[in-house]
Short mmCIF file of C-alpha atoms and ligand atoms in Angstrom, two decimals:
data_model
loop_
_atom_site.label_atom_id
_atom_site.label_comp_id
_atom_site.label_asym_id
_atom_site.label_seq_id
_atom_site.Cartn_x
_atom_site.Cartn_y
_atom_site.Cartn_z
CA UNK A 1 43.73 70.51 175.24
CA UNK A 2 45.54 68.70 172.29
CA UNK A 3 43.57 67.85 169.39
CA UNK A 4 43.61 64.00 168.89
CA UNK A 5 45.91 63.02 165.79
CA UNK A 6 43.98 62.98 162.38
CA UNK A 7 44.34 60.45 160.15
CA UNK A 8 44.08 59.99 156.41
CA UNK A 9 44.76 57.20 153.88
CA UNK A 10 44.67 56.07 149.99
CA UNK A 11 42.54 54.14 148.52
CA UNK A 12 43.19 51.31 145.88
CA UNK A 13 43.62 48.23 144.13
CA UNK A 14 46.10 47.55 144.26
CA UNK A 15 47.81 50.23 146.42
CA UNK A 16 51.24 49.01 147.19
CA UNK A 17 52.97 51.00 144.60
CA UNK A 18 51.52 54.60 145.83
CA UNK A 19 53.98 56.89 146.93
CA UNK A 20 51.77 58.84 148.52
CA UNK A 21 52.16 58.23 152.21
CA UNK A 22 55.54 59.16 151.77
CA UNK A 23 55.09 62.14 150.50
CA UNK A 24 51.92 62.88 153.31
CA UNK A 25 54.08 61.50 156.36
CA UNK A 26 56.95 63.60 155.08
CA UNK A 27 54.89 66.60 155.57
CA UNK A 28 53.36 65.58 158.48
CA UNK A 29 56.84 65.11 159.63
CA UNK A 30 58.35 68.30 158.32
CA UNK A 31 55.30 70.33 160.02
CA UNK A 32 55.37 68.51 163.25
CA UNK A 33 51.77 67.87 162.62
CA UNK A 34 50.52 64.63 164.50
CA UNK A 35 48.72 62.37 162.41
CA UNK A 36 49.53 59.43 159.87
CA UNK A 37 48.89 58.58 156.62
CA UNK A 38 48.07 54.68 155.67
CA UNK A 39 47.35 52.67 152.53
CA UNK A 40 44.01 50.79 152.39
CA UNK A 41 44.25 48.00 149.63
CA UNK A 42 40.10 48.16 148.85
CA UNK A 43 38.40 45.97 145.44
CA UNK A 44 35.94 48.15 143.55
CA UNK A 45 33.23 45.87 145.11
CA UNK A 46 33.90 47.10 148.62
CA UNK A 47 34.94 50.69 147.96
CA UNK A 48 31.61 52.58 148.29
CA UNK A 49 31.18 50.87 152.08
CA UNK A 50 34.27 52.04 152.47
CA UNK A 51 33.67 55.69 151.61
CA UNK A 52 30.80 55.22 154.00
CA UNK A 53 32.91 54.21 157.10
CA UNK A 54 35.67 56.75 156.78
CA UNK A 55 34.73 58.24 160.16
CA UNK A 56 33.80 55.06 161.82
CA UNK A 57 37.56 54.33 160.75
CA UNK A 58 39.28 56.80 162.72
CA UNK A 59 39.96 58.50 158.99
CA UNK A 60 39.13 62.91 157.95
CA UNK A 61 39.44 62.03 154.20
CA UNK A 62 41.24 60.44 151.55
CA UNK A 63 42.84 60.03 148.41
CA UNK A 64 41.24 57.34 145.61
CA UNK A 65 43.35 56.02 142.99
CA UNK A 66 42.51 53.37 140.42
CA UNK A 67 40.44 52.01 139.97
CA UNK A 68 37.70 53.68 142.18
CA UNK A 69 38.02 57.04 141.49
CA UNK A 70 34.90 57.06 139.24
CA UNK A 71 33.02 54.79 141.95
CA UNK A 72 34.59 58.31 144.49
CA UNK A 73 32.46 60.41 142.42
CA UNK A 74 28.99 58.38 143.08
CA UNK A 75 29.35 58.65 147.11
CA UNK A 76 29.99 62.03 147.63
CA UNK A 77 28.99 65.35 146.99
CA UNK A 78 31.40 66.39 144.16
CA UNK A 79 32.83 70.06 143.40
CA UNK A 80 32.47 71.12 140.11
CA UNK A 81 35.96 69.96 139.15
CA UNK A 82 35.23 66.18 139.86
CA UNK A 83 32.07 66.86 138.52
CA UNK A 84 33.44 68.24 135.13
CA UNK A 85 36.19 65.65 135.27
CA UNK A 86 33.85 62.61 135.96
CA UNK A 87 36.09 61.57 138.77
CA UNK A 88 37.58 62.10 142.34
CA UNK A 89 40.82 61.61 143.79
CA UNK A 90 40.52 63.30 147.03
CA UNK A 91 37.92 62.81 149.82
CA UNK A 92 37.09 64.87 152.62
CA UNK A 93 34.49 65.20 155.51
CA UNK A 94 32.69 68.77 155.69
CA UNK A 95 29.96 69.18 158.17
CA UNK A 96 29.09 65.28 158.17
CA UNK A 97 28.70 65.08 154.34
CA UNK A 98 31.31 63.31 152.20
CA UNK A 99 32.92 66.15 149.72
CA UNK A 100 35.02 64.83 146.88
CA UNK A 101 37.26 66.84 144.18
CA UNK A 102 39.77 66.27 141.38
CA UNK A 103 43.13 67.05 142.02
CA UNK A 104 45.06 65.93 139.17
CA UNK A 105 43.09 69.05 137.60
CA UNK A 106 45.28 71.36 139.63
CA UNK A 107 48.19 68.60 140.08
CA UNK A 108 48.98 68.77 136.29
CA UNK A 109 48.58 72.92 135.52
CA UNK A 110 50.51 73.72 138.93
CA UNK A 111 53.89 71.46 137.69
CA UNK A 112 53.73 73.14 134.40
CA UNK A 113 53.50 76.60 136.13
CA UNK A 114 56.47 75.77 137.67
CA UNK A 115 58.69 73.88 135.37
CA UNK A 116 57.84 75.98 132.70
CA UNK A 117 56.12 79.16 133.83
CA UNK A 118 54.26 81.21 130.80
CA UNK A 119 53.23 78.14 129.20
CA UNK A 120 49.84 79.13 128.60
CA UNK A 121 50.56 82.05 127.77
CA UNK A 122 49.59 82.27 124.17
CA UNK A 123 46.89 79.14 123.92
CA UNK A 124 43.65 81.41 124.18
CA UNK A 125 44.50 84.26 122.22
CA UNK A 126 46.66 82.83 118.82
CA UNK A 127 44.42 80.30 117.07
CA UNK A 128 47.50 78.51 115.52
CA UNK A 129 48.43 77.21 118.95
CA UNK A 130 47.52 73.53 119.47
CA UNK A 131 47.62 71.21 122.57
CA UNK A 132 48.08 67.68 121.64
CA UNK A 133 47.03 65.44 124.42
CA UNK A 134 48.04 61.23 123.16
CA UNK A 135 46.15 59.19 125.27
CA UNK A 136 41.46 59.32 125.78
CA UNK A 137 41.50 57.36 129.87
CA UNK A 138 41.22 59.12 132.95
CA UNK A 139 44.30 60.78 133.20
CA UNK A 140 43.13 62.55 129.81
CA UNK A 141 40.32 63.81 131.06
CA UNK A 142 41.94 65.68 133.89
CA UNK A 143 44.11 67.37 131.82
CA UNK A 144 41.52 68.60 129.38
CA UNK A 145 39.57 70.48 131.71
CA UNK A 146 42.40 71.79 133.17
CA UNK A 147 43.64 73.10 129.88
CA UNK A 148 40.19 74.61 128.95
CA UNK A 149 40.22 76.18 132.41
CA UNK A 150 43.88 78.05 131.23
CA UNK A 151 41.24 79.41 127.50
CA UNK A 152 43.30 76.64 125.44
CA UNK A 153 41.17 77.41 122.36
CA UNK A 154 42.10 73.87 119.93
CA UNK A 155 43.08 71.01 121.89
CA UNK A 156 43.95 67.74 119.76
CA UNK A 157 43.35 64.80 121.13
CA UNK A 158 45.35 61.38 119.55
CA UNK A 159 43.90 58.03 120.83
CA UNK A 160 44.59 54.37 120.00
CA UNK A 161 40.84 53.25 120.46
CA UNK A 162 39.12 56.28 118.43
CA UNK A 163 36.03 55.71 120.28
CA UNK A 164 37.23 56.98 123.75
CA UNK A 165 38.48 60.24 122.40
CA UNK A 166 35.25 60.58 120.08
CA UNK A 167 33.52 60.60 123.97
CA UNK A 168 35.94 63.23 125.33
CA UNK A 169 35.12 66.06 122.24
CA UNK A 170 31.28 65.09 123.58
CA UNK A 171 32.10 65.80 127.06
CA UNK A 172 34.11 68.58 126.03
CA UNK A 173 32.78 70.49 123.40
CA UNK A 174 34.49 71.96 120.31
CA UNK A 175 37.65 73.74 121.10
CA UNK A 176 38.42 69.52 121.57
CA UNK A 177 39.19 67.79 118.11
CA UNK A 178 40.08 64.08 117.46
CA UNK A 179 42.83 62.69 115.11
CA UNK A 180 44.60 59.36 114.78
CA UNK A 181 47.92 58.34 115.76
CA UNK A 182 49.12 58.53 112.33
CA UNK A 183 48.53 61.67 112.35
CA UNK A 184 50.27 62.87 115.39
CA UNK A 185 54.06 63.91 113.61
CA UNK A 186 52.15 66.02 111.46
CA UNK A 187 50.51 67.70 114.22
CA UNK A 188 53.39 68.86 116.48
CA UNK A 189 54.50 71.38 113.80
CA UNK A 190 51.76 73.30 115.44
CA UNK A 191 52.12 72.35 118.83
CA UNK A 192 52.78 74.85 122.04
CA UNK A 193 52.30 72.05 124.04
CA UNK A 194 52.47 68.02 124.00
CA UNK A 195 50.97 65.83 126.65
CA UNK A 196 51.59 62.58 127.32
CA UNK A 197 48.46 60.77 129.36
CA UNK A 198 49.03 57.29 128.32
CA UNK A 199 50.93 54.41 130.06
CA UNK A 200 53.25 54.34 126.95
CA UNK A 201 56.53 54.85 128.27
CA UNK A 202 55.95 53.16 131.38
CA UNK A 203 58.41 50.54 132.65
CA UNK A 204 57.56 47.71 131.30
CA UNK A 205 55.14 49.40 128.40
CA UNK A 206 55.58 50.30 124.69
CA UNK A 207 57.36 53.67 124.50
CA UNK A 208 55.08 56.38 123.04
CA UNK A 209 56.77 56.86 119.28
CA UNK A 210 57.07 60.50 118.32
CA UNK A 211 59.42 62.41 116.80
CA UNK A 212 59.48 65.16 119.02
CA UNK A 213 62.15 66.77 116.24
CA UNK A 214 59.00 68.15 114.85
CA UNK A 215 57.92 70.54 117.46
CA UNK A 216 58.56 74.61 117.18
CA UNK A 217 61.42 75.71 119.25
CA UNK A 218 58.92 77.50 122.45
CA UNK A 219 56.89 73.84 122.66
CA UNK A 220 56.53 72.49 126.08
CA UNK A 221 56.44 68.69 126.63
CA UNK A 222 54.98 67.20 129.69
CA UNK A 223 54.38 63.42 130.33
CA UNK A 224 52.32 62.27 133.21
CA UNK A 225 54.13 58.86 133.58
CA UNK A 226 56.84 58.95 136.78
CA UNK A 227 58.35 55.45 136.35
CA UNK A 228 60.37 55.91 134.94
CA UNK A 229 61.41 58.89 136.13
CA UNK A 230 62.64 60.56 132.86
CA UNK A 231 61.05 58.99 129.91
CA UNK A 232 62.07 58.95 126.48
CA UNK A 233 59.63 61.32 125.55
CA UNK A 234 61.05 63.81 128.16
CA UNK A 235 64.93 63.04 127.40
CA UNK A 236 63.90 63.84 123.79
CA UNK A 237 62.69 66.77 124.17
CA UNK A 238 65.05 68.02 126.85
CA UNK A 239 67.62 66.93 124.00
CA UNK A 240 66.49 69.56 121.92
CA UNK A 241 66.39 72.24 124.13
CA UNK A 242 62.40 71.99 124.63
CA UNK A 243 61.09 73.13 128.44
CA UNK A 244 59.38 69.84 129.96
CA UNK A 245 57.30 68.83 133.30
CA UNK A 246 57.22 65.36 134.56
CA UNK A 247 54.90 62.83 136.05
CA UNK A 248 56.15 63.13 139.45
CA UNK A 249 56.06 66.91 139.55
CA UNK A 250 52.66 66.71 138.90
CA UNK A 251 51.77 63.82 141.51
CA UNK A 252 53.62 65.79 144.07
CA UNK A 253 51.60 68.96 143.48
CA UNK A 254 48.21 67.03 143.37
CA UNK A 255 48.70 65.97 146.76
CA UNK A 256 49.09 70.14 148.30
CA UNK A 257 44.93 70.40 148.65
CA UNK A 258 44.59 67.12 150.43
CA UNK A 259 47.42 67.58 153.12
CA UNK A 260 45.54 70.99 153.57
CA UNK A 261 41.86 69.80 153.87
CA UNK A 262 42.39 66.49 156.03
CA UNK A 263 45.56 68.57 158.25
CA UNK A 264 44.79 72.18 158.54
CA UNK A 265 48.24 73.48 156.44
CA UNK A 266 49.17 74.14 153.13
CA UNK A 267 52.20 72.23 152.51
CA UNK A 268 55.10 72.99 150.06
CA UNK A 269 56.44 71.35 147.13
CA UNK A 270 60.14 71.56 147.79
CA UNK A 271 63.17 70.30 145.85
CA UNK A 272 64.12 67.85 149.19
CA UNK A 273 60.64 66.30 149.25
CA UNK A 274 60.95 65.68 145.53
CA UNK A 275 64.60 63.93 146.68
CA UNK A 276 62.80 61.90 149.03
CA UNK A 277 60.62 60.92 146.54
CA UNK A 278 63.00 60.14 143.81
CA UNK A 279 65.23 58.27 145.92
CA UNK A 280 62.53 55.72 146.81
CA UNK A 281 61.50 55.60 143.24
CA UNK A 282 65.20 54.70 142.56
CA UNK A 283 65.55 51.97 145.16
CA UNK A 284 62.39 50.57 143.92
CA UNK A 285 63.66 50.12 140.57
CA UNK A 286 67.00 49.21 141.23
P1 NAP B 301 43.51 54.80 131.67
O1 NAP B 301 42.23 55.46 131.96
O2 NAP B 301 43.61 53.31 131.75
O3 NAP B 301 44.00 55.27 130.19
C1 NAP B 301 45.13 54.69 129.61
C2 NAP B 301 45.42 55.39 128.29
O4 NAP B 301 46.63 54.80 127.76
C3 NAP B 301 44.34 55.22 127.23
O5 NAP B 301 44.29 56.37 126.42
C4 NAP B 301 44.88 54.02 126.44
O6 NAP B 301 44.40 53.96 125.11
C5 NAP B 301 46.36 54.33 126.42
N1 NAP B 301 47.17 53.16 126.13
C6 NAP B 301 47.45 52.13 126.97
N2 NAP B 301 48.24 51.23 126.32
C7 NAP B 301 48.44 51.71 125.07
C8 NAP B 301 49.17 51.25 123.94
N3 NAP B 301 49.84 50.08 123.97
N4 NAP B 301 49.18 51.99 122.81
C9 NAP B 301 48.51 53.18 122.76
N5 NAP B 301 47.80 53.67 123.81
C10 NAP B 301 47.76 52.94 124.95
O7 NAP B 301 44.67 55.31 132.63
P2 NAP B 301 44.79 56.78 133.31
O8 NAP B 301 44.22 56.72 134.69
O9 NAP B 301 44.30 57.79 132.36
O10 NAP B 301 46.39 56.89 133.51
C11 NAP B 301 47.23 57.05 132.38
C12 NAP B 301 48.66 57.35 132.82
O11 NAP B 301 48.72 58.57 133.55
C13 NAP B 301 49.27 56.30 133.72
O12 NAP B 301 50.62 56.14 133.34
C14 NAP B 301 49.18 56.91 135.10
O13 NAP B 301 50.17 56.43 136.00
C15 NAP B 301 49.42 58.37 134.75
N6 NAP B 301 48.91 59.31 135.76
C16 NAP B 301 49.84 60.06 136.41
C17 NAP B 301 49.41 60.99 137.34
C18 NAP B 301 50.44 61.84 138.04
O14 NAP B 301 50.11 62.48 139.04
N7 NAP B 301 51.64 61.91 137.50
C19 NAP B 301 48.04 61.13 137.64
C20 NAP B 301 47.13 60.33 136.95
C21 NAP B 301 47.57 59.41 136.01
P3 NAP B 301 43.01 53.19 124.78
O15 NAP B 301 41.91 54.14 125.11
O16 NAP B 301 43.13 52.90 123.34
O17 NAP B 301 43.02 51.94 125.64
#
């Protein structure tokens, strides 16, 4: 007997603008796996009855996007990862109980492991090694546990509203300090790594000003925005030699655990699904 088709979806507001059923059908497609992936366009107002109806709705889990992914947390029984993170991104059903996680955790340290593999390398053990993460939202977050998870021993986080990264050094603990943003050229002298988690350099946005001339030679630079594509922060510092990871490399790689949980298979990140991907942001923007 055939097992009926599965189906999965996203979940946002809006939700137009997510690329991920093409990067879910694609695998679907390249595994021969029969089942679809669909957007749902659902207002914060409506999301938890949502979350409740997934089965009723034909659906085995989902990905949440902004700006529910806190409201994802409160109906469902989160892994210590959401937990930790204070959001979830990815839904699943697991003996009739809603189970939630956070993927960009994994998403983010899995594209630097491949673009720039050793990264990490020296963060726990040499003291002088900082992490500066620019931006205190939910993106932030993510990335902060996922550094701590990799023994990052002095994270510095640079926030417009100093309030928000004041909250993530509470959540965090110590090995998280706070500084301003006119602080921030002075900080990449010490730098291994640089993280961009803001929506500065996003079409249409501010660019995020830093001179990335600053940063020792073995830095890494990784920004989490993907449209565009290659932002000024990563043409900078691929200008001066520096290794960098981009926003879509990481969206791509958050999406593995899903595809596995809702459709039985661990897919691949490949170089042609990142074409695929690329060539829709590119027709998008043109
Ligand atoms: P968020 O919670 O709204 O946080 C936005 C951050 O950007 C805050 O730190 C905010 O500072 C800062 N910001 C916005 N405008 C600014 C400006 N003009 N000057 C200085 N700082 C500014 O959003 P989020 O969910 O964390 O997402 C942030 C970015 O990460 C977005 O570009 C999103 O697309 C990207 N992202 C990418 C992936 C991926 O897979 N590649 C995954 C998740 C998120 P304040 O606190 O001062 O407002």
């Amino acid at each position: 007997m055939t097992a009926a088709p599965r189906a999965a979806c996203i979940i946002g507001w809006p939700v137009e603008h997510s690329r991920s059923p093409l990067i879910h059908n694609y695998w679907l497609k390249t595994y021969g796996i029969a089942g679809e992936y669909r957007r749902e366009a659902v207002p914060p107002e409506r999301f938890a009855a949502f979350a409740g109806s997934l089965v009723a709705r034909g659906y085995v889990g989902a990905n949440v996007t902004v700006p529910n992914k806190e409201a994802a947390l409160g109906c469902s029984l989160p892994d210590e990862v959401a937990s930790a993170v204070g959001a979830a991104n990815t839904l699943w059903l697991d003996g009739g109980f809603l189970q939630s996680t956070n993927t960009d955790v994994e998403g983010f340290l899995n594209n630097l492991d491949a673009c720039a593999p050793g990264w990490d390398r020296a963060l726990g053990q040499d003291a002088g090694q900082n992490v500066v993460v620019v931006g205190a939202g939910g993106a932030a977050r993510a990335v902060i546990y996922g550094l701590l998870t990799r023994d990052a021993n002095r994270i510095t986080v640079v926030n417009r509203t100093p309030d928000r990264a004041a909250a993530l050094r509470a959540r965090f603990g110590e090995r998280v300090g706070i500084a301003p943003f006119e602080a921030l050229d002075e900080l990449l002298g010490e730098a291994a790594l640089l993280v961009n988690t803001t929506t500065l350099g996003m079409a249409g946005h501010p660019e995020l000003a830093v001179d990335v001339g600053r940063l020792p030679g073995h830095a890494v630079v990784a920004d989490l925005v993907y449209v565009p594509l290659k932002t000024a922060l990563l043409s900078a510092a691929q200008g001066r030699g520096l290794a960098t990871a981009d926003g879509l490399g990481m969206l791509l790689h958050q999406a593995v655990r899903g595809f596995a949980l809702w459709f039985g298979r661990m897919p691949e990140v490949t170089a042609e699904l990142r074409a695929v991907v690329e060539a829709d942001l590119a027709s998008s923007a043109a």
